């Protein structure tokens, strides 16, 4: 596995300027475009599906700040496992230390499985002057992490990072029965990746999971032993909660009670 080359924008990469261009199912999201990307008019591109999942920039910036402070300063690499069109990776790459001058992360790796989506992410990052500040990967983040922990020699040198000084940010798809309607969302039903799969892949490193705002906190709490702490933060836009992020410390062994 190696870093991705610069990918060209395709017919699946869109920058709509008029409501009439926008598919009916995306019109409400397009009307919120300046909340999602304040500099949308500079040429931000998104795929159709990305409108549903992109983290609004104010939320991404706040998450990046929290990740920078909650995660140990000894962690110098961060991996964005579901990069999408780049919203979170851009905020991570722009994050600074408290002095406001030093970059918080020595390396930001952003992984995306879909080529058109990654092309949008690379293009969007370039609008923020980040052409050389993010290492992009076109591929499966679970496969990358498996190689990183078991066969790092099969990775390109730029992707061989020290697990001990690396943190993970993951904003996975939220599909599954009850995601939009249940008062408390059962994370074992999240699709296509449930809580057990995500934590199983990430537990060797400190990680932050971007989850539905109604996620079952009891299930999250069971991921680590009782003597360890998980921080959970709700993130709001214009007074309405949009999502929660669970900041979970690394564990080397399965919790004795298992993953819910």
Short mmCIF file of C-alpha atoms in Angstrom, two decimals:
data_model
loop_
_atom_site.label_atom_id
_atom_site.label_comp_id
_atom_site.label_asym_id
_atom_site.label_seq_id
_atom_site.Cartn_x
_atom_site.Cartn_y
_atom_site.Cartn_z
CA UNK A 1 0.00 0.00 0.00
CA UNK A 2 1.32 3.43 -0.93
CA UNK A 3 0.23 7.09 -0.83
CA UNK A 4 -2.19 8.17 -3.54
CA UNK A 5 -1.15 10.33 -6.43
CA UNK A 6 -3.06 13.53 -7.13
CA UNK A 7 -6.39 12.37 -8.54
CA UNK A 8 -8.39 14.32 -11.13
CA UNK A 9 -11.88 15.58 -10.41
CA UNK A 10 -14.48 13.48 -12.23
CA UNK A 11 -18.11 13.80 -13.30
CA UNK A 12 -19.00 12.53 -9.81
CA UNK A 13 -17.33 15.56 -8.21
CA UNK A 14 -19.72 18.51 -8.05
CA UNK A 15 -19.60 22.20 -7.28
CA UNK A 16 -23.16 23.39 -7.73
CA UNK A 17 -23.74 27.15 -7.87
CA UNK A 18 -27.51 27.27 -8.38
CA UNK A 19 -30.32 25.45 -6.61
CA UNK A 20 -31.69 24.23 -9.93
CA UNK A 21 -28.56 22.15 -10.48
CA UNK A 22 -28.90 20.29 -7.20
CA UNK A 23 -30.72 16.93 -6.96
CA UNK A 24 -33.90 17.23 -4.93
CA UNK A 25 -32.63 14.98 -2.14
CA UNK A 26 -29.62 17.24 -1.56
CA UNK A 27 -31.22 20.66 -1.81
CA UNK A 28 -31.60 21.18 1.94
CA UNK A 29 -27.93 20.29 2.43
CA UNK A 30 -26.83 22.59 -0.38
CA UNK A 31 -28.75 25.44 1.24
CA UNK A 32 -26.61 24.85 4.34
CA UNK A 33 -23.40 24.82 2.28
CA UNK A 34 -21.81 27.79 4.05
CA UNK A 35 -22.26 26.07 7.41
CA UNK A 36 -20.65 22.93 6.02
CA UNK A 37 -17.84 24.73 4.18
CA UNK A 38 -17.74 28.52 4.81
CA UNK A 39 -15.49 28.89 1.75
CA UNK A 40 -17.75 26.81 -0.48
CA UNK A 41 -17.71 29.50 -3.20
CA UNK A 42 -13.94 29.14 -3.55
CA UNK A 43 -14.58 25.91 -5.45
CA UNK A 44 -15.31 23.21 -2.87
CA UNK A 45 -16.32 19.94 -4.54
CA UNK A 46 -18.37 17.09 -3.08
CA UNK A 47 -19.74 13.82 -4.35
CA UNK A 48 -23.45 13.12 -4.04
CA UNK A 49 -23.09 10.90 -0.96
CA UNK A 50 -20.61 13.22 0.74
CA UNK A 51 -23.32 15.81 1.38
CA UNK A 52 -24.91 13.37 3.83
CA UNK A 53 -21.77 12.54 5.75
CA UNK A 54 -19.38 15.50 5.67
CA UNK A 55 -18.62 17.06 9.06
CA UNK A 56 -19.55 20.78 9.08
CA UNK A 57 -16.36 22.82 9.25
CA UNK A 58 -17.10 24.51 12.63
CA UNK A 59 -17.68 21.06 14.16
CA UNK A 60 -14.59 19.60 12.48
CA UNK A 61 -12.50 22.48 13.81
CA UNK A 62 -13.81 22.02 17.34
CA UNK A 63 -13.24 18.26 17.22
CA UNK A 64 -9.70 18.88 16.00
CA UNK A 65 -9.05 21.22 18.93
CA UNK A 66 -10.45 18.72 21.41
CA UNK A 67 -8.52 15.84 19.88
CA UNK A 68 -5.34 17.88 20.10
CA UNK A 69 -5.82 18.55 23.81
CA UNK A 70 -7.39 15.27 24.98
CA UNK A 71 -4.95 12.99 23.18
CA UNK A 72 -1.48 12.86 24.75
CA UNK A 73 0.96 15.40 23.27
CA UNK A 74 3.29 12.47 22.70
CA UNK A 75 0.99 11.33 19.90
CA UNK A 76 2.41 13.01 16.80
CA UNK A 77 0.66 11.19 13.94
CA UNK A 78 -3.09 11.11 13.35
CA UNK A 79 -4.92 8.82 10.91
CA UNK A 80 -8.31 9.84 9.51
CA UNK A 81 -9.79 6.45 8.63
CA UNK A 82 -12.81 7.72 6.65
CA UNK A 83 -11.53 10.86 4.97
CA UNK A 84 -14.55 11.56 2.79
CA UNK A 85 -14.18 14.89 1.00
CA UNK A 86 -11.58 16.05 3.49
CA UNK A 87 -13.46 18.07 6.10
CA UNK A 88 -11.85 16.48 9.14
CA UNK A 89 -8.43 15.91 7.56
CA UNK A 90 -8.23 19.61 6.66
CA UNK A 91 -9.02 20.64 10.23
CA UNK A 92 -6.48 18.17 11.62
CA UNK A 93 -3.78 19.43 9.26
CA UNK A 94 -4.49 23.02 10.31
CA UNK A 95 -4.43 22.24 14.05
CA UNK A 96 -1.73 23.98 16.05
CA UNK A 97 -0.27 23.74 19.53
CA UNK A 98 -1.37 26.23 22.18
CA UNK A 99 1.24 28.69 20.93
CA UNK A 100 -0.75 28.97 17.70
CA UNK A 101 2.39 28.62 15.61
CA UNK A 102 3.53 25.00 15.89
CA UNK A 103 1.66 22.29 14.03
CA UNK A 104 -0.03 19.86 16.43
CA UNK A 105 0.54 16.83 14.22
CA UNK A 106 3.81 15.92 12.54
CA UNK A 107 1.90 13.74 10.09
CA UNK A 108 -1.74 13.51 8.98
CA UNK A 109 -2.73 10.39 7.03
CA UNK A 110 -6.18 10.43 5.41
CA UNK A 111 -7.65 7.24 3.94
CA UNK A 112 -10.60 7.03 1.56
CA UNK A 113 -11.93 4.03 -0.35
CA UNK A 114 -13.69 5.86 -3.21
CA UNK A 115 -11.54 7.52 -5.88
CA UNK A 116 -13.96 10.34 -6.77
CA UNK A 117 -14.43 11.21 -3.11
CA UNK A 118 -10.68 11.26 -2.55
CA UNK A 119 -10.25 13.49 -5.61
CA UNK A 120 -12.66 15.97 -3.98
CA UNK A 121 -10.75 15.76 -0.69
CA UNK A 122 -7.40 16.47 -2.35
CA UNK A 123 -8.89 19.36 -4.32
CA UNK A 124 -10.57 20.84 -1.24
CA UNK A 125 -7.38 20.57 0.82
CA UNK A 126 -5.49 22.43 -1.89
CA UNK A 127 -7.93 25.34 -1.52
CA UNK A 128 -6.74 25.59 2.09
CA UNK A 129 -3.09 25.55 1.02
CA UNK A 130 -2.55 21.99 2.23
CA UNK A 131 -1.18 20.33 -0.91
CA UNK A 132 1.79 18.86 0.95
CA UNK A 133 0.43 18.60 4.48
CA UNK A 134 -1.75 15.49 4.22
CA UNK A 135 -0.68 12.01 3.12
CA UNK A 136 -3.62 10.64 1.15
CA UNK A 137 -4.33 6.93 0.73
CA UNK A 138 -6.81 5.41 -1.72
CA UNK A 139 -7.78 2.17 -0.07
CA UNK A 140 -9.36 0.31 2.84
CA UNK A 141 -8.42 1.79 6.22
CA UNK A 142 -8.93 -1.56 7.97
CA UNK A 143 -6.45 -3.18 5.61
CA UNK A 144 -3.99 -0.36 6.21
CA UNK A 145 -4.21 -0.73 9.99
CA UNK A 146 -3.81 -4.49 9.72
CA UNK A 147 -0.62 -4.03 7.71
CA UNK A 148 0.60 -1.29 10.03
CA UNK A 149 0.34 -3.52 13.09
CA UNK A 150 1.28 -6.87 11.56
CA UNK A 151 3.28 -6.35 8.35
CA UNK A 152 4.52 -2.75 8.20
CA UNK A 153 7.18 -3.75 5.66
CA UNK A 154 4.35 -4.11 3.12
CA UNK A 155 3.61 -0.39 3.43
CA UNK A 156 5.30 2.45 1.61
CA UNK A 157 7.86 4.17 3.83
CA UNK A 158 5.64 7.27 4.13
CA UNK A 159 2.92 5.10 5.67
CA UNK A 160 5.11 3.28 8.18
CA UNK A 161 4.38 5.14 11.41
CA UNK A 162 5.01 4.32 15.06
CA UNK A 163 1.82 2.86 16.53
CA UNK A 164 2.89 4.05 19.99
CA UNK A 165 2.85 7.70 18.88
CA UNK A 166 -0.19 7.51 16.60
CA UNK A 167 -3.85 8.37 17.20
CA UNK A 168 -6.91 7.59 15.11
CA UNK A 169 -9.92 9.66 14.15
CA UNK A 170 -12.82 7.79 12.56
CA UNK A 171 -16.11 9.12 11.21
CA UNK A 172 -17.67 5.90 9.87
CA UNK A 173 -20.98 5.55 8.03
CA UNK A 174 -23.93 5.51 10.40
CA UNK A 175 -26.39 3.27 8.56
CA UNK A 176 -28.57 0.72 10.32
CA UNK A 177 -32.09 0.28 11.66
CA UNK A 178 -33.05 2.90 14.20
CA UNK A 179 -30.22 5.32 13.50
CA UNK A 180 -32.61 8.23 12.84
CA UNK A 181 -35.58 7.19 14.97
CA UNK A 182 -34.42 5.41 18.14
CA UNK A 183 -34.20 7.45 21.32
CA UNK A 184 -31.03 5.48 22.13
CA UNK A 185 -29.19 4.04 19.13
CA UNK A 186 -27.88 0.49 19.45
CA UNK A 187 -24.30 0.65 18.13
CA UNK A 188 -24.27 -3.10 17.47
CA UNK A 189 -26.71 -2.31 14.65
CA UNK A 190 -24.62 0.37 12.97
CA UNK A 191 -23.85 -0.47 9.33
CA UNK A 192 -21.68 -1.40 7.57
CA UNK A 193 -19.29 -1.30 10.57
CA UNK A 194 -20.59 -1.78 14.10
CA UNK A 195 -18.94 -0.70 17.33
CA UNK A 196 -17.17 -4.03 17.88
CA UNK A 197 -15.55 -3.95 14.43
CA UNK A 198 -14.39 -0.37 14.84
CA UNK A 199 -12.98 -0.79 18.33
CA UNK A 200 -11.41 -4.10 17.40
CA UNK A 201 -9.45 -2.40 14.62
CA UNK A 202 -8.50 0.70 16.61
CA UNK A 203 -7.93 -0.39 20.20
CA UNK A 204 -4.12 -0.55 19.97
CA UNK A 205 -4.12 3.25 19.57
CA UNK A 206 -5.89 6.15 21.22
CA UNK A 207 -8.90 6.82 19.00
CA UNK A 208 -11.83 9.15 18.57
CA UNK A 209 -15.11 7.86 17.13
CA UNK A 210 -17.59 10.28 15.53
CA UNK A 211 -20.98 8.70 16.26
CA UNK A 212 -24.71 9.47 16.14
CA UNK A 213 -25.80 11.86 18.88
CA UNK A 214 -28.15 9.26 20.41
CA UNK A 215 -25.52 6.49 20.64
CA UNK A 216 -25.81 4.18 23.65
CA UNK A 217 -23.26 5.46 26.18
CA UNK A 218 -23.39 2.19 28.11
CA UNK A 219 -22.05 0.31 25.10
CA UNK A 220 -19.25 2.85 24.69
CA UNK A 221 -18.34 2.68 28.39
CA UNK A 222 -17.83 -1.09 28.18
CA UNK A 223 -15.00 -0.70 25.68
CA UNK A 224 -12.34 -0.11 28.35
CA UNK A 225 -11.66 -1.38 31.88
CA UNK A 226 -13.27 0.45 34.78
CA UNK A 227 -10.01 2.16 35.73
CA UNK A 228 -9.80 3.93 32.36
CA UNK A 229 -11.79 6.96 31.29
CA UNK A 230 -13.62 7.66 28.04
CA UNK A 231 -14.49 11.27 27.30
CA UNK A 232 -17.67 11.84 25.30
CA UNK A 233 -18.51 15.23 23.79
CA UNK A 234 -21.70 16.33 22.06
CA UNK A 235 -21.19 18.72 19.14
CA UNK A 236 -23.87 21.21 18.14
CA UNK A 237 -24.60 23.46 15.19
CA UNK A 238 -26.91 26.42 15.78
CA UNK A 239 -28.06 24.95 19.09
CA UNK A 240 -28.87 21.48 17.78
CA UNK A 241 -26.76 18.44 18.58
CA UNK A 242 -25.38 16.88 15.41
CA UNK A 243 -23.13 14.12 16.70
CA UNK A 244 -21.03 12.89 19.59
CA UNK A 245 -17.37 11.96 19.68
CA UNK A 246 -16.03 9.35 22.06
CA UNK A 247 -12.33 9.77 22.88
CA UNK A 248 -11.15 6.27 23.77
CA UNK A 249 -7.72 5.37 25.18
CA UNK A 250 -5.69 2.52 23.75
CA UNK A 251 -6.08 -0.90 25.32
CA UNK A 252 -3.83 -3.85 24.61
CA UNK A 253 -6.31 -6.55 25.59
CA UNK A 254 -10.01 -7.14 25.22
CA UNK A 255 -12.13 -5.86 28.05
CA UNK A 256 -12.96 -8.82 30.32
CA UNK A 257 -16.67 -8.30 29.73
CA UNK A 258 -16.20 -8.24 25.98
CA UNK A 259 -17.28 -5.64 23.44
CA UNK A 260 -21.06 -5.10 23.43
#
